[in-house]
Tab-separated table of C-alpha atoms in Angstrom:
chain	number	residue	atom	x	y	z
I	1	UNK	CA	19.116	-13.475	0.540
I	2	UNK	CA	15.649	-12.731	1.857
I	3	UNK	CA	12.714	-11.522	-0.196
I	4	UNK	CA	10.923	-8.398	1.005
I	5	UNK	CA	7.884	-10.612	1.660
I	6	UNK	CA	9.896	-12.473	4.300
I	7	UNK	CA	11.001	-9.410	6.275
I	8	UNK	CA	9.218	-8.382	9.441
I	9	UNK	CA	9.791	-5.844	12.194
I	10	UNK	CA	13.030	-6.665	13.960
I	11	UNK	CA	14.549	-8.652	11.067
I	12	UNK	CA	18.283	-8.135	10.738
I	13	UNK	CA	20.121	-7.767	7.429
I	14	UNK	CA	23.642	-6.663	6.497
I	15	UNK	CA	24.770	-3.445	4.871
I	16	UNK	CA	27.262	-3.725	1.978
I	17	UNK	CA	29.947	-3.145	4.637
I	18	UNK	CA	28.679	-6.156	6.612
I	19	UNK	CA	27.204	-4.012	9.408
I	20	UNK	CA	23.883	-5.117	10.946
I	21	UNK	CA	20.748	-3.215	9.950
I	22	UNK	CA	17.451	-3.709	11.747
I	23	UNK	CA	14.043	-3.467	10.036
I	24	UNK	CA	12.175	-0.840	12.076
I	25	UNK	CA	9.204	-0.284	9.726
I	26	UNK	CA	7.712	-2.160	6.787
I	27	UNK	CA	4.575	-1.467	4.794
I	28	UNK	CA	3.214	-2.936	1.539
I	29	UNK	CA	1.021	-1.017	-0.898
I	30	UNK	CA	0.313	-0.554	-4.613
I	31	UNK	CA	2.349	1.774	-6.857
I	32	UNK	CA	1.265	2.889	-10.310
I	33	UNK	CA	4.305	4.889	-11.454
I	34	UNK	CA	7.689	3.158	-11.677
I	35	UNK	CA	11.244	3.891	-12.837
I	36	UNK	CA	13.629	1.333	-14.313
I	37	UNK	CA	17.341	2.084	-13.992
I	38	UNK	CA	19.874	0.168	-16.085
I	39	UNK	CA	23.530	0.424	-15.057
I	40	UNK	CA	26.129	-1.955	-16.406
I	41	UNK	CA	24.559	-5.413	-16.583
I	42	UNK	CA	22.009	-4.803	-13.842
I	43	UNK	CA	18.644	-3.112	-13.653
I	44	UNK	CA	16.364	-1.970	-10.870
I	45	UNK	CA	12.656	-1.134	-10.935
I	46	UNK	CA	11.520	1.178	-8.130
I	47	UNK	CA	9.064	3.958	-7.426
I	48	UNK	CA	10.078	7.472	-8.547
I	49	UNK	CA	10.831	8.579	-4.969
I	50	UNK	CA	13.060	5.595	-4.069
I	51	UNK	CA	16.505	6.710	-2.844
I	52	UNK	CA	19.434	5.513	-4.959
I	53	UNK	CA	23.060	5.825	-3.811
I	54	UNK	CA	25.174	7.873	-6.232
I	55	UNK	CA	28.941	7.708	-6.686
I	56	UNK	CA	30.185	10.405	-4.317
I	57	UNK	CA	32.561	10.704	-1.378
I	58	UNK	CA	29.697	11.081	1.101
I	59	UNK	CA	27.473	8.278	-0.302
I	60	UNK	CA	24.827	10.839	-1.243
I	61	UNK	CA	21.453	9.716	-2.545
I	62	UNK	CA	19.131	10.937	-5.241
I	63	UNK	CA	15.567	9.991	-6.030
I	64	UNK	CA	15.179	7.396	-8.788
I	65	UNK	CA	13.067	9.894	-10.746
I	66	UNK	CA	16.041	12.313	-10.747
I	67	UNK	CA	18.712	9.832	-11.916
I	68	UNK	CA	20.123	10.932	-15.274
I	69	UNK	CA	21.780	9.124	-18.157
I	70	UNK	CA	25.548	8.770	-17.696
I	71	UNK	CA	25.272	9.444	-13.951
I	72	UNK	CA	27.317	7.070	-11.810
I	73	UNK	CA	25.369	5.132	-9.205
I	74	UNK	CA	26.675	2.632	-6.701
I	75	UNK	CA	26.186	-1.070	-7.330
I	76	UNK	CA	27.389	-4.091	-5.353
I	77	UNK	CA	30.521	-4.252	-7.518
I	78	UNK	CA	31.229	-0.497	-7.339
I	79	UNK	CA	30.124	2.537	-9.362
I	80	UNK	CA	28.406	1.992	-12.716
I	81	UNK	CA	27.236	4.457	-15.329
I	82	UNK	CA	23.469	4.613	-15.885
I	83	UNK	CA	22.805	3.926	-19.560
I	84	UNK	CA	19.012	3.769	-19.457
I	85	UNK	CA	16.277	5.413	-17.382
I	86	UNK	CA	12.753	4.313	-18.241
I	87	UNK	CA	9.743	5.885	-16.532
I	88	UNK	CA	6.454	4.064	-16.932
I	89	UNK	CA	3.019	3.460	-15.434
I	90	UNK	CA	1.575	0.144	-14.329
I	91	UNK	CA	-2.175	0.326	-15.016
I	92	UNK	CA	-3.083	-2.421	-12.527
I	93	UNK	CA	-0.488	-1.302	-10.009
I	94	UNK	CA	2.563	-3.079	-8.643
I	95	UNK	CA	2.944	-4.344	-5.076
I	96	UNK	CA	5.800	-2.474	-3.408
I	97	UNK	CA	7.295	-2.447	0.068
I	98	UNK	CA	8.430	0.556	2.084
I	99	UNK	CA	11.147	-0.613	4.438
I	100	UNK	CA	13.017	1.500	6.978
I	101	UNK	CA	16.260	0.333	8.552
I	102	UNK	CA	18.196	1.410	11.619
I	103	UNK	CA	20.746	2.743	11.159
I	104	UNK	CA	19.805	4.462	7.873
I	105	UNK	CA	22.428	2.845	5.632
I	106	UNK	CA	22.538	1.602	2.039
I	107	UNK	CA	21.403	-1.948	1.295
I	108	UNK	CA	22.103	-4.281	-1.581
I	109	UNK	CA	18.619	-4.546	-3.014
I	110	UNK	CA	17.732	-7.189	-5.568
I	111	UNK	CA	19.807	-10.041	-6.814
I	112	UNK	CA	22.982	-10.240	-8.903
I	113	UNK	CA	24.579	-9.406	-11.207
I	114	UNK	CA	25.977	-6.293	-9.519
I	115	UNK	CA	22.915	-5.154	-7.541
I	116	UNK	CA	22.266	-1.407	-7.233
I	117	UNK	CA	22.660	0.117	-3.755
I	118	UNK	CA	19.535	1.810	-2.436
I	119	UNK	CA	18.363	3.288	0.841
I	120	UNK	CA	15.396	2.299	2.985
I	121	UNK	CA	12.566	4.621	3.936
I	122	UNK	CA	13.889	7.866	5.437
I	123	UNK	CA	12.919	8.449	9.066
I	124	UNK	CA	10.108	11.007	9.168
I	125	UNK	CA	10.893	14.496	10.412
I	126	UNK	CA	8.943	15.291	13.542
I	127	UNK	CA	7.156	18.610	13.284
I	128	UNK	CA	6.544	20.332	16.628
I	129	UNK	CA	2.976	20.232	17.863
I	130	UNK	CA	1.871	17.445	15.554
I	131	UNK	CA	1.794	13.797	16.683
I	132	UNK	CA	2.670	11.989	13.441
I	133	UNK	CA	4.188	8.572	13.372
I	134	UNK	CA	5.554	6.733	10.361
I	135	UNK	CA	2.691	5.008	8.592
I	136	UNK	CA	-0.058	6.830	10.513
I	137	UNK	CA	-1.903	9.931	9.335
I	138	UNK	CA	-0.391	12.505	6.999
I	139	UNK	CA	3.111	11.879	5.760
I	140	UNK	CA	5.973	14.089	6.904
I	141	UNK	CA	8.189	12.914	4.052
I	142	UNK	CA	8.154	11.066	0.790
I	143	UNK	CA	8.030	7.279	0.622
I	144	UNK	CA	10.882	5.228	-0.832
I	145	UNK	CA	9.785	1.827	-2.025
I	146	UNK	CA	11.149	-1.073	-3.995
I	147	UNK	CA	9.058	-2.883	-6.569
I	148	UNK	CA	8.179	-6.515	-6.049
I	149	UNK	CA	6.249	-8.712	-8.427
I	150	UNK	CA	3.366	-10.362	-6.598
I	151	UNK	CA	3.840	-14.077	-5.960
I	152	UNK	CA	1.806	-16.742	-4.247
I	153	UNK	CA	2.963	-17.171	-0.657
I	154	UNK	CA	3.141	-20.947	-1.241
I	155	UNK	CA	5.397	-20.667	-4.313
I	156	UNK	CA	9.136	-21.328	-4.361
I	157	UNK	CA	11.534	-18.389	-4.259
I	158	UNK	CA	11.983	-16.804	-7.644
I	159	UNK	CA	15.590	-15.611	-8.183
I	160	UNK	CA	14.283	-12.714	-10.301
I	161	UNK	CA	12.405	-11.225	-7.337
I	162	UNK	CA	13.867	-8.584	-4.999
I	163	UNK	CA	15.833	-9.852	-2.056
I	164	UNK	CA	18.073	-8.633	0.756
I	165	UNK	CA	20.941	-10.439	2.514
I	166	UNK	CA	19.690	-12.923	5.132
I	167	UNK	CA	22.037	-11.938	7.903
I	168	UNK	CA	20.227	-13.845	10.645
I	169	UNK	CA	21.841	-16.970	9.270
I	170	UNK	CA	24.795	-15.677	7.252
I	171	UNK	CA	26.260	-13.314	9.862
I	172	UNK	CA	24.721	-14.647	13.095
I	173	UNK	CA	22.980	-11.509	14.360
C-alpha cells in the first residue's frame, strides 16, 4: 500500500476489481470540518464532501456528510452497516489530499480491517465560455478529500495512516 504522501501525477494504483487507476490530479490542503464513519470493525475519517460508495446495484455514492446510521456502505470485505457517524471540527486543521483518478472508480482507501470504499475527486464539469481547470480559479464542483495525519517525511510508514494499493509493484503497471 502507498500513503497519499507518496502519490504523484501519473502514479498507478488498483481498483478493488484489480483494474489500473491513474492519478490525474492531486492537491494537499487543510480541512477544519471532518466526518468519522464507523462500519463493522473499520472507521474512516474524511471531509464532509468526500464520496463514499453505498451498497447498491450501480455502486452509487453519497457524500460522507449525508451517510446515515444503519445505511450500508461498501467496504473491502463487502457491505457493512454504518453504526456511528461523528461530525467534528479540527481547530488547527487537518492535512488532507484531494486525489482524482482515471477512470473514476472506487478505491480501497485506508488500511485494514475491511477498508471502506471511496471515490477520488470528481472530474469538474466544464461550463461553456469559462476556462476553468481543476485546481485553478473558482471550483466547478465540490472537493472530495481523505484525511491524513501529518507526519515527518523522514519518518517510517505508520500503519494507521491512509494508504492505497501500490500497484506499480504489486500488479506491474
